Structures are given as structure tokens and as C-alpha cells.
XYZ file of C-alpha atoms in Angstrom:
359
model
C 9.889 -11.355 -43.686
C 6.402 -10.306 -44.811
C 3.398 -10.001 -42.518
C 1.927 -13.127 -44.085
C 4.912 -15.244 -43.044
C 2.835 -16.643 -40.195
C 4.116 -18.238 -37.015
C 2.481 -20.654 -34.585
C 1.600 -18.984 -31.294
C 2.954 -21.005 -28.402
C 2.037 -24.680 -28.135
C -1.212 -24.290 -30.065
C -2.641 -24.530 -33.562
C -3.125 -20.758 -33.930
C -1.117 -19.091 -36.700
C -0.508 -15.357 -36.480
C 1.526 -12.620 -38.126
C 5.017 -11.856 -36.785
C 3.843 -8.335 -35.915
C 0.530 -7.887 -34.081
C -1.382 -4.626 -34.521
C -1.829 -3.079 -31.083
C -4.765 -0.697 -30.745
C -4.311 1.056 -27.399
C -4.146 4.364 -29.308
C -7.373 3.809 -31.269
C -9.838 6.494 -30.235
C -9.348 10.071 -29.067
C -11.118 9.660 -25.730
C -7.961 10.267 -23.674
C -6.814 13.252 -25.707
C -3.899 11.685 -27.604
C -5.157 8.804 -29.728
C -6.043 8.304 -33.388
C -9.452 9.220 -34.764
C -11.833 6.397 -35.692
C -11.240 7.158 -39.382
C -7.444 7.008 -39.061
C -7.711 3.892 -36.889
C -9.817 2.086 -39.485
C -7.381 3.115 -42.225
C -4.524 1.543 -40.254
C -6.465 -1.683 -39.742
C -7.139 -1.827 -43.489
C -3.478 -1.180 -44.360
C -2.323 -3.858 -41.916
C -4.760 -6.441 -43.291
C -3.925 -5.515 -46.909
C -0.278 -6.383 -46.266
C -1.235 -9.833 -45.002
C -1.455 -9.117 -41.284
C -4.050 -11.100 -39.366
C -3.462 -10.403 -35.641
C -5.186 -7.496 -33.847
C -4.854 -6.813 -30.114
C -7.068 -4.638 -27.935
C -8.479 -4.486 -24.382
C -11.761 -3.580 -22.736
C -10.211 -0.511 -21.097
C -8.416 0.898 -24.142
C -9.906 4.371 -24.664
C -12.821 3.432 -22.382
C -13.955 0.628 -24.671
C -13.822 2.761 -27.826
C -10.876 0.796 -29.247
C -12.954 -2.398 -29.271
C -15.897 -0.591 -30.883
C -13.695 0.845 -33.641
C -12.492 -2.662 -34.485
C -16.055 -3.984 -34.449
C -17.294 -1.137 -36.629
C -14.502 -1.758 -39.138
C -15.303 -5.429 -39.645
C -19.050 -4.758 -39.690
C -18.997 -2.152 -42.450
C -15.804 -2.809 -44.427
C -16.587 -6.207 -45.807
C -13.402 -7.622 -44.297
C -13.702 -11.252 -43.255
C -13.904 -11.511 -39.464
C -12.967 -15.195 -39.599
C -9.739 -14.335 -41.444
C -8.575 -12.190 -38.519
C -7.261 -13.204 -35.111
C -8.705 -10.738 -32.601
C -7.542 -10.692 -29.007
C -8.884 -8.582 -26.167
C -8.208 -8.376 -22.445
C -10.129 -8.342 -19.186
C -9.302 -7.185 -15.631
C -9.637 -3.405 -15.920
C -12.940 -1.970 -14.751
C -14.978 0.581 -16.673
C -17.248 1.180 -13.664
C -15.682 3.099 -10.801
C -17.034 2.030 -7.429
C -18.226 -1.393 -8.621
C -16.259 -4.113 -6.747
C -17.179 -6.683 -9.413
C -16.698 -4.421 -12.416
C -13.128 -5.568 -12.929
C -10.662 -8.148 -11.735
C -10.457 -11.836 -12.581
C -13.287 -13.454 -10.636
C -15.908 -15.532 -12.468
C -18.647 -12.858 -12.283
C -16.272 -10.140 -13.457
C -14.579 -12.020 -16.297
C -17.836 -13.350 -17.752
C -19.539 -9.956 -17.802
C -16.379 -8.346 -19.215
C -16.306 -10.946 -21.993
C -19.962 -10.311 -22.838
C -19.378 -6.543 -22.967
C -16.304 -6.963 -25.193
C -18.253 -9.206 -27.559
C -20.940 -6.516 -27.878
C -18.407 -3.775 -28.624
C -16.448 -5.960 -31.046
C -19.737 -6.995 -32.683
C -18.611 -10.599 -32.931
C -19.694 -13.870 -31.357
C -16.236 -15.065 -30.320
C -12.837 -13.817 -29.152
C -9.776 -15.558 -30.587
C -7.401 -14.871 -27.679
C -8.791 -13.721 -24.329
C -6.107 -12.255 -22.106
C -5.976 -11.746 -18.349
C -4.571 -8.202 -18.437
C -3.036 -8.105 -14.952
C -2.633 -10.325 -11.925
C -5.629 -10.178 -9.605
C -3.888 -10.770 -6.273
C -7.174 -11.296 -4.434
C -8.443 -14.084 -6.683
C -7.564 -17.798 -6.617
C -6.111 -18.553 -10.028
C -8.259 -21.710 -10.153
C -11.429 -19.593 -10.279
C -10.066 -17.510 -13.138
C -8.908 -20.542 -15.113
C -12.193 -22.388 -14.654
C -14.153 -19.318 -15.727
C -11.981 -19.051 -18.845
C -12.411 -22.781 -19.530
C -16.194 -22.330 -19.433
C -15.912 -19.486 -21.972
C -13.842 -21.745 -24.230
C -16.326 -24.596 -23.852
C -19.206 -22.262 -24.712
C -17.468 -21.199 -27.930
C -17.137 -17.551 -26.909
C -13.336 -17.788 -26.538
C -10.876 -19.809 -28.613
C -7.548 -19.449 -26.744
C -6.239 -18.086 -23.439
C -3.359 -15.685 -22.796
C -1.823 -13.942 -19.780
C -0.339 -10.455 -19.567
C 2.025 -8.874 -17.045
C 1.968 -11.669 -14.454
C 5.058 -12.804 -12.499
C 6.748 -15.946 -13.760
C 5.788 -18.066 -10.760
C 2.101 -17.222 -11.177
C 2.161 -18.019 -14.899
C 3.867 -21.343 -14.137
C 1.278 -22.095 -11.462
C -1.584 -21.331 -13.856
C -0.142 -23.444 -16.647
C 0.503 -26.373 -14.323
C -3.017 -26.277 -12.875
C -4.552 -26.088 -16.350
C -2.446 -29.041 -17.491
C -3.353 -31.376 -14.639
C -7.048 -30.460 -14.671
C -7.376 -30.817 -18.427
C -8.335 -27.165 -18.939
C -7.344 -24.970 -21.863
C -3.655 -24.075 -21.613
C -2.084 -20.645 -21.694
C -0.670 -20.219 -25.211
C 0.897 -16.759 -24.998
C 2.299 -14.205 -22.573
C 2.391 -10.447 -23.118
C 5.193 -8.602 -21.358
C 7.171 -5.399 -21.708
C 10.375 -6.036 -23.650
C 12.769 -3.673 -25.410
C 16.384 -2.551 -25.456
C 15.487 -0.409 -22.428
C 13.556 -3.146 -20.580
C 15.285 -6.537 -20.589
C 14.784 -7.815 -17.042
C 12.172 -10.275 -18.356
C 15.115 -12.312 -19.640
C 15.785 -13.450 -16.067
C 12.758 -15.649 -15.422
C 9.729 -14.793 -17.583
C 11.129 -15.627 -21.018
C 12.949 -18.852 -19.961
C 9.764 -19.947 -18.172
C 7.659 -19.283 -21.263
C 10.073 -21.186 -23.507
C 10.048 -24.167 -21.154
C 6.240 -24.272 -20.845
C 5.336 -23.833 -24.507
C 4.088 -20.248 -24.145
C 4.687 -17.749 -26.945
C 6.182 -14.423 -25.828
C 4.558 -11.254 -27.164
C 6.553 -8.106 -26.342
C 4.679 -4.865 -25.833
C 6.212 -1.375 -25.910
C 9.198 -2.563 -28.002
C 10.081 1.117 -28.519
C 9.806 1.892 -24.787
C 7.015 4.451 -25.112
C 8.743 6.049 -28.101
C 12.119 6.590 -26.454
C 13.699 4.233 -29.019
C 11.982 5.907 -31.965
C 14.889 8.240 -32.736
C 13.286 11.493 -31.654
C 14.797 11.306 -28.165
C 18.561 11.819 -28.270
C 21.190 13.007 -25.849
C 21.567 16.289 -27.761
C 17.999 17.296 -28.325
C 16.082 15.346 -25.707
C 12.555 15.078 -27.009
C 9.137 16.392 -26.229
C 6.673 14.128 -24.463
C 3.010 14.568 -25.294
C 1.378 16.146 -22.248
C -1.389 13.560 -22.229
C 1.114 10.686 -22.055
C 3.769 12.092 -19.714
C 2.447 10.144 -16.743
C 2.969 6.897 -18.666
C 6.401 7.353 -20.231
C 8.530 8.877 -17.481
C 12.025 10.298 -18.017
C 15.303 8.825 -19.283
C 18.596 8.279 -17.466
C 22.223 8.455 -18.550
C 22.283 4.657 -18.894
C 19.314 4.878 -21.251
C 21.087 7.405 -23.439
C 24.082 5.068 -23.721
C 21.693 2.514 -25.256
C 20.088 5.164 -27.475
C 23.530 6.282 -28.697
C 24.388 2.709 -29.704
C 21.004 2.310 -31.386
C 21.565 5.455 -33.449
C 24.993 4.193 -34.527
C 23.661 0.804 -35.611
C 20.704 2.381 -37.422
C 23.173 4.532 -39.395
C 25.075 1.368 -40.397
C 21.897 -0.402 -41.460
C 20.448 2.607 -43.239
C 17.170 2.327 -41.364
C 15.409 4.332 -38.687
C 16.205 3.718 -34.994
C 12.623 2.510 -34.475
C 13.040 -0.048 -37.250
C 16.293 -1.351 -35.763
C 14.868 -1.488 -32.223
C 11.895 -3.516 -33.467
C 14.133 -5.817 -35.507
C 16.246 -6.458 -32.382
C 13.199 -7.387 -30.274
C 11.782 -9.593 -32.993
C 15.070 -11.524 -33.207
C 15.176 -12.431 -29.518
C 14.873 -16.051 -28.329
C 11.333 -17.015 -27.331
C 9.641 -14.076 -29.058
C 6.618 -15.049 -31.162
C 4.622 -12.042 -32.375
C 5.643 -8.499 -31.448
C 3.021 -5.881 -30.604
C 3.348 -2.672 -32.597
C 1.238 0.423 -32.116
C 0.734 3.619 -34.073
C -1.301 6.795 -33.985
C -0.561 7.716 -37.603
C -0.222 5.794 -40.836
C 3.421 6.834 -41.303
C 4.259 5.365 -37.884
C 2.607 2.082 -38.823
C 4.510 1.968 -42.117
C 7.804 2.657 -40.359
C 7.150 -0.060 -37.775
C 6.278 -2.670 -40.394
C 9.556 -1.898 -42.189
C 11.371 -3.716 -39.375
C 10.240 -7.017 -40.901
C 12.585 -6.317 -43.826
C 15.655 -5.663 -41.645
C 18.096 -8.373 -40.596
C 20.763 -7.307 -38.127
C 24.229 -8.813 -38.315
C 25.686 -10.830 -35.456
C 28.000 -7.937 -34.677
C 25.224 -5.363 -34.614
C 23.139 -7.536 -32.306
C 26.165 -8.040 -30.043
C 26.696 -4.275 -29.866
C 23.098 -3.641 -28.826
C 23.161 -6.572 -26.403
C 26.291 -5.313 -24.663
C 25.082 -1.758 -23.965
C 21.597 -2.822 -22.866
C 22.429 -5.877 -20.750
C 20.622 -5.450 -17.412
C 21.434 -6.783 -13.954
C 19.122 -9.726 -13.318
C 17.708 -10.863 -10.008
C 19.077 -13.905 -8.193
C 19.531 -16.713 -9.140
C 19.707 -15.868 -12.857
C 23.222 -14.457 -12.897
C 24.556 -17.053 -10.487
C 22.940 -19.878 -12.466
C 24.846 -18.789 -15.584
C 28.166 -18.695 -13.730
C 27.577 -21.947 -11.852
C 27.436 -24.000 -15.048
C 31.239 -24.154 -14.933
C 31.044 -26.241 -11.761
C 28.918 -28.925 -13.396
C 30.609 -29.008 -16.802
C 34.098 -27.496 -16.389
C 36.110 -27.103 -19.580
C 33.440 -28.616 -21.851
C 31.505 -27.268 -24.820
C 27.766 -27.969 -24.688
C 25.096 -26.705 -27.090
C 27.611 -24.323 -28.603
C 28.638 -22.772 -25.268
C 32.195 -23.173 -24.026
C 32.378 -23.636 -20.266
C 35.445 -22.237 -18.496
C 37.568 -24.329 -16.149
C 36.274 -24.524 -12.609
C 38.306 -22.538 -10.074
C 37.356 -25.144 -7.483
C 39.289 -27.965 -9.183
C 42.991 -28.689 -8.939
C 44.808 -29.918 -12.050
C 44.572 -33.546 -10.890
C 41.169 -33.328 -9.227
C 40.277 -36.982 -9.784
C 43.039 -38.270 -7.479
C 40.722 -38.964 -4.544
């Protein structure tokens, strides 16, 4: 599947590439990112291959990520209107300012204006609420976003890292008030983080929201350089973000290495191909600090895993899910004992005698 095999994002008319170029590593301000020159080269390579979806945030490298993207489109001759650029609000760049971040009307409007200046554009294609502002009525946030859409400064709305019940509340309010709907949801999803399968992904599928996984390589732990035998070195500047691995994680990594050997591709490629194949997933966020990493990540679009290989990875990475997800799967046998529905065979119910209909 090439980058220009576009998909529709959620229940909208926006068409995007199957892999979205994430730019959290653009800029060296935090001590471990890519230089502006390398960042612009990666944007150019992504666009040259037919990619059209770029993701950033106001707080990525203190705003430098947005400026790098704006500089690229300003001086490269690339068509801004041919690209889908998304950025996020919530994070504050002004310590001590109570209205510098969050999701209130004052905060989100001024954050949008600042992002537009750094991006050097007059509109944002997808404007994302980066995190849940627990102090803010969601109605205020949604109405502020609707005003930005009405003004032409924002085209579509997305949410990132919110609990399923809050996303459902937001989408329901927007629907009944005739405001712009949520079209996409960013969430962490990988072979080492699958708990979103309990409520977030089924909710998104039901409500017409496209799922966009971030960190599909789990901060690099699924890249192949971290193995049971040799461990792996974590960049000192990123150690606070990535954490350490457990024995259960290495069981997953072992299986990933085995499947990657069968496929003849890198572990990172296989891990990305697995995420991209999951139900509900629209466009997957990929990030890179070097051109070779970007090239390796894009190679996952050319890999198709077999049913057996997917089953192997599913089995070793299957997580315990919070109630009632697991119970809901088991309880289907009580409603449809011994039947086959939508390709799923239900077992007999242990609560029924052989001649249950006698009463």
C-alpha cells in the first residue's frame, strides 16, 4: 500500500495518507531531536512519496516543530493546500500563566492564533485537543472550536488521549447542538499497549471516529534494538519518557523478532504493519529523527502479515481488559448459545439444560 493510497478520516470528507508524519522530534531544543535541516528533508521525502498528512503540536520542542513545518512550506515551494496539517492545543508555553494552556475559550483561541503564526498559514486542517482539561466544561471547549471552524481558521476537530466516556460525551453534545463533530481520536496503541481495545476503539468505531495510533513502536522498544539478550540503551534525554521493560514485554518482543525473521523485514516494520492492520485504525502516526528511520517506518506499508503471524502476535500481547469488556465477550453465549453470528461461533450456554424449552 503506497502513501498515496488515501483513506477517509472518520465520518468526514477528509482524505489522508495511511501513515501520518509525526513531528514531535523536529527541533533540537530538548537535546534529542532532529535539526531543522534534517526535519525539512524528512518532510520533503514524505511528501515526495505521496504522503499528505503532517501532525504536530504547540508544545513540541517549545513551538519549534510548528515553525519548522511553516518554514518548509514557505520556502520550499510545496503546496500548502495539498497537505493536511494538524496541530494540538492544551499544553502551555508560559509557566505561571493560568490561561496559557488548557481547553477554555480564552486559552484555545490564543493557542490557535499562536500556532497559525508559527505554521505561517491561515488555517489548520485538524485541530486537536491534546489532553483532557478536567477543570473545563466540555461544552465551552466544543463551542470555542466550533467558532474557529466557522471563522475558517480550523477545518476539522480531533481529540487526543481522552477517556472513552468523555469522547462519547463530546461527540453526543456536538451532534445534538449541530456543532462540528469529532472526526478522529489519537491514542497510544502498539503490541505493548493494547488496553485501548477495551473501550476506546469500540467507542470510536461506533461513533464514526477514526483511530490514529501514536507510539506504535512503544518509544522504540519494538524497533529491534531492545532484546532480551542485549537490552538496549535509552537516550539520556528521553529516559524519563520511555521507562523500562518487564519480562512480559520481552515475551512480546521475542515473538516479534521471530515473526520479523519469517517475513524478512525489520521488527519495527512488522510492529507497524500489525498496528496498521487493526480494526478501527485509520492513519498511523510515525515519527523519526533520521531519514533512515523514516524510510524503515514507511516500509511497513509494503508488508502484509499472514493470519497466522497476526494470531501469534495477538496471543502473546493480549492484555487484561477492565470490566465489563472481558465479561461482555463471555456473556454473548447466554444470548446466542450455540449459534454462529457475524463469523463468530458462540459456545453452548452452561446455564441451559439439554431440553431447556420445556417450561
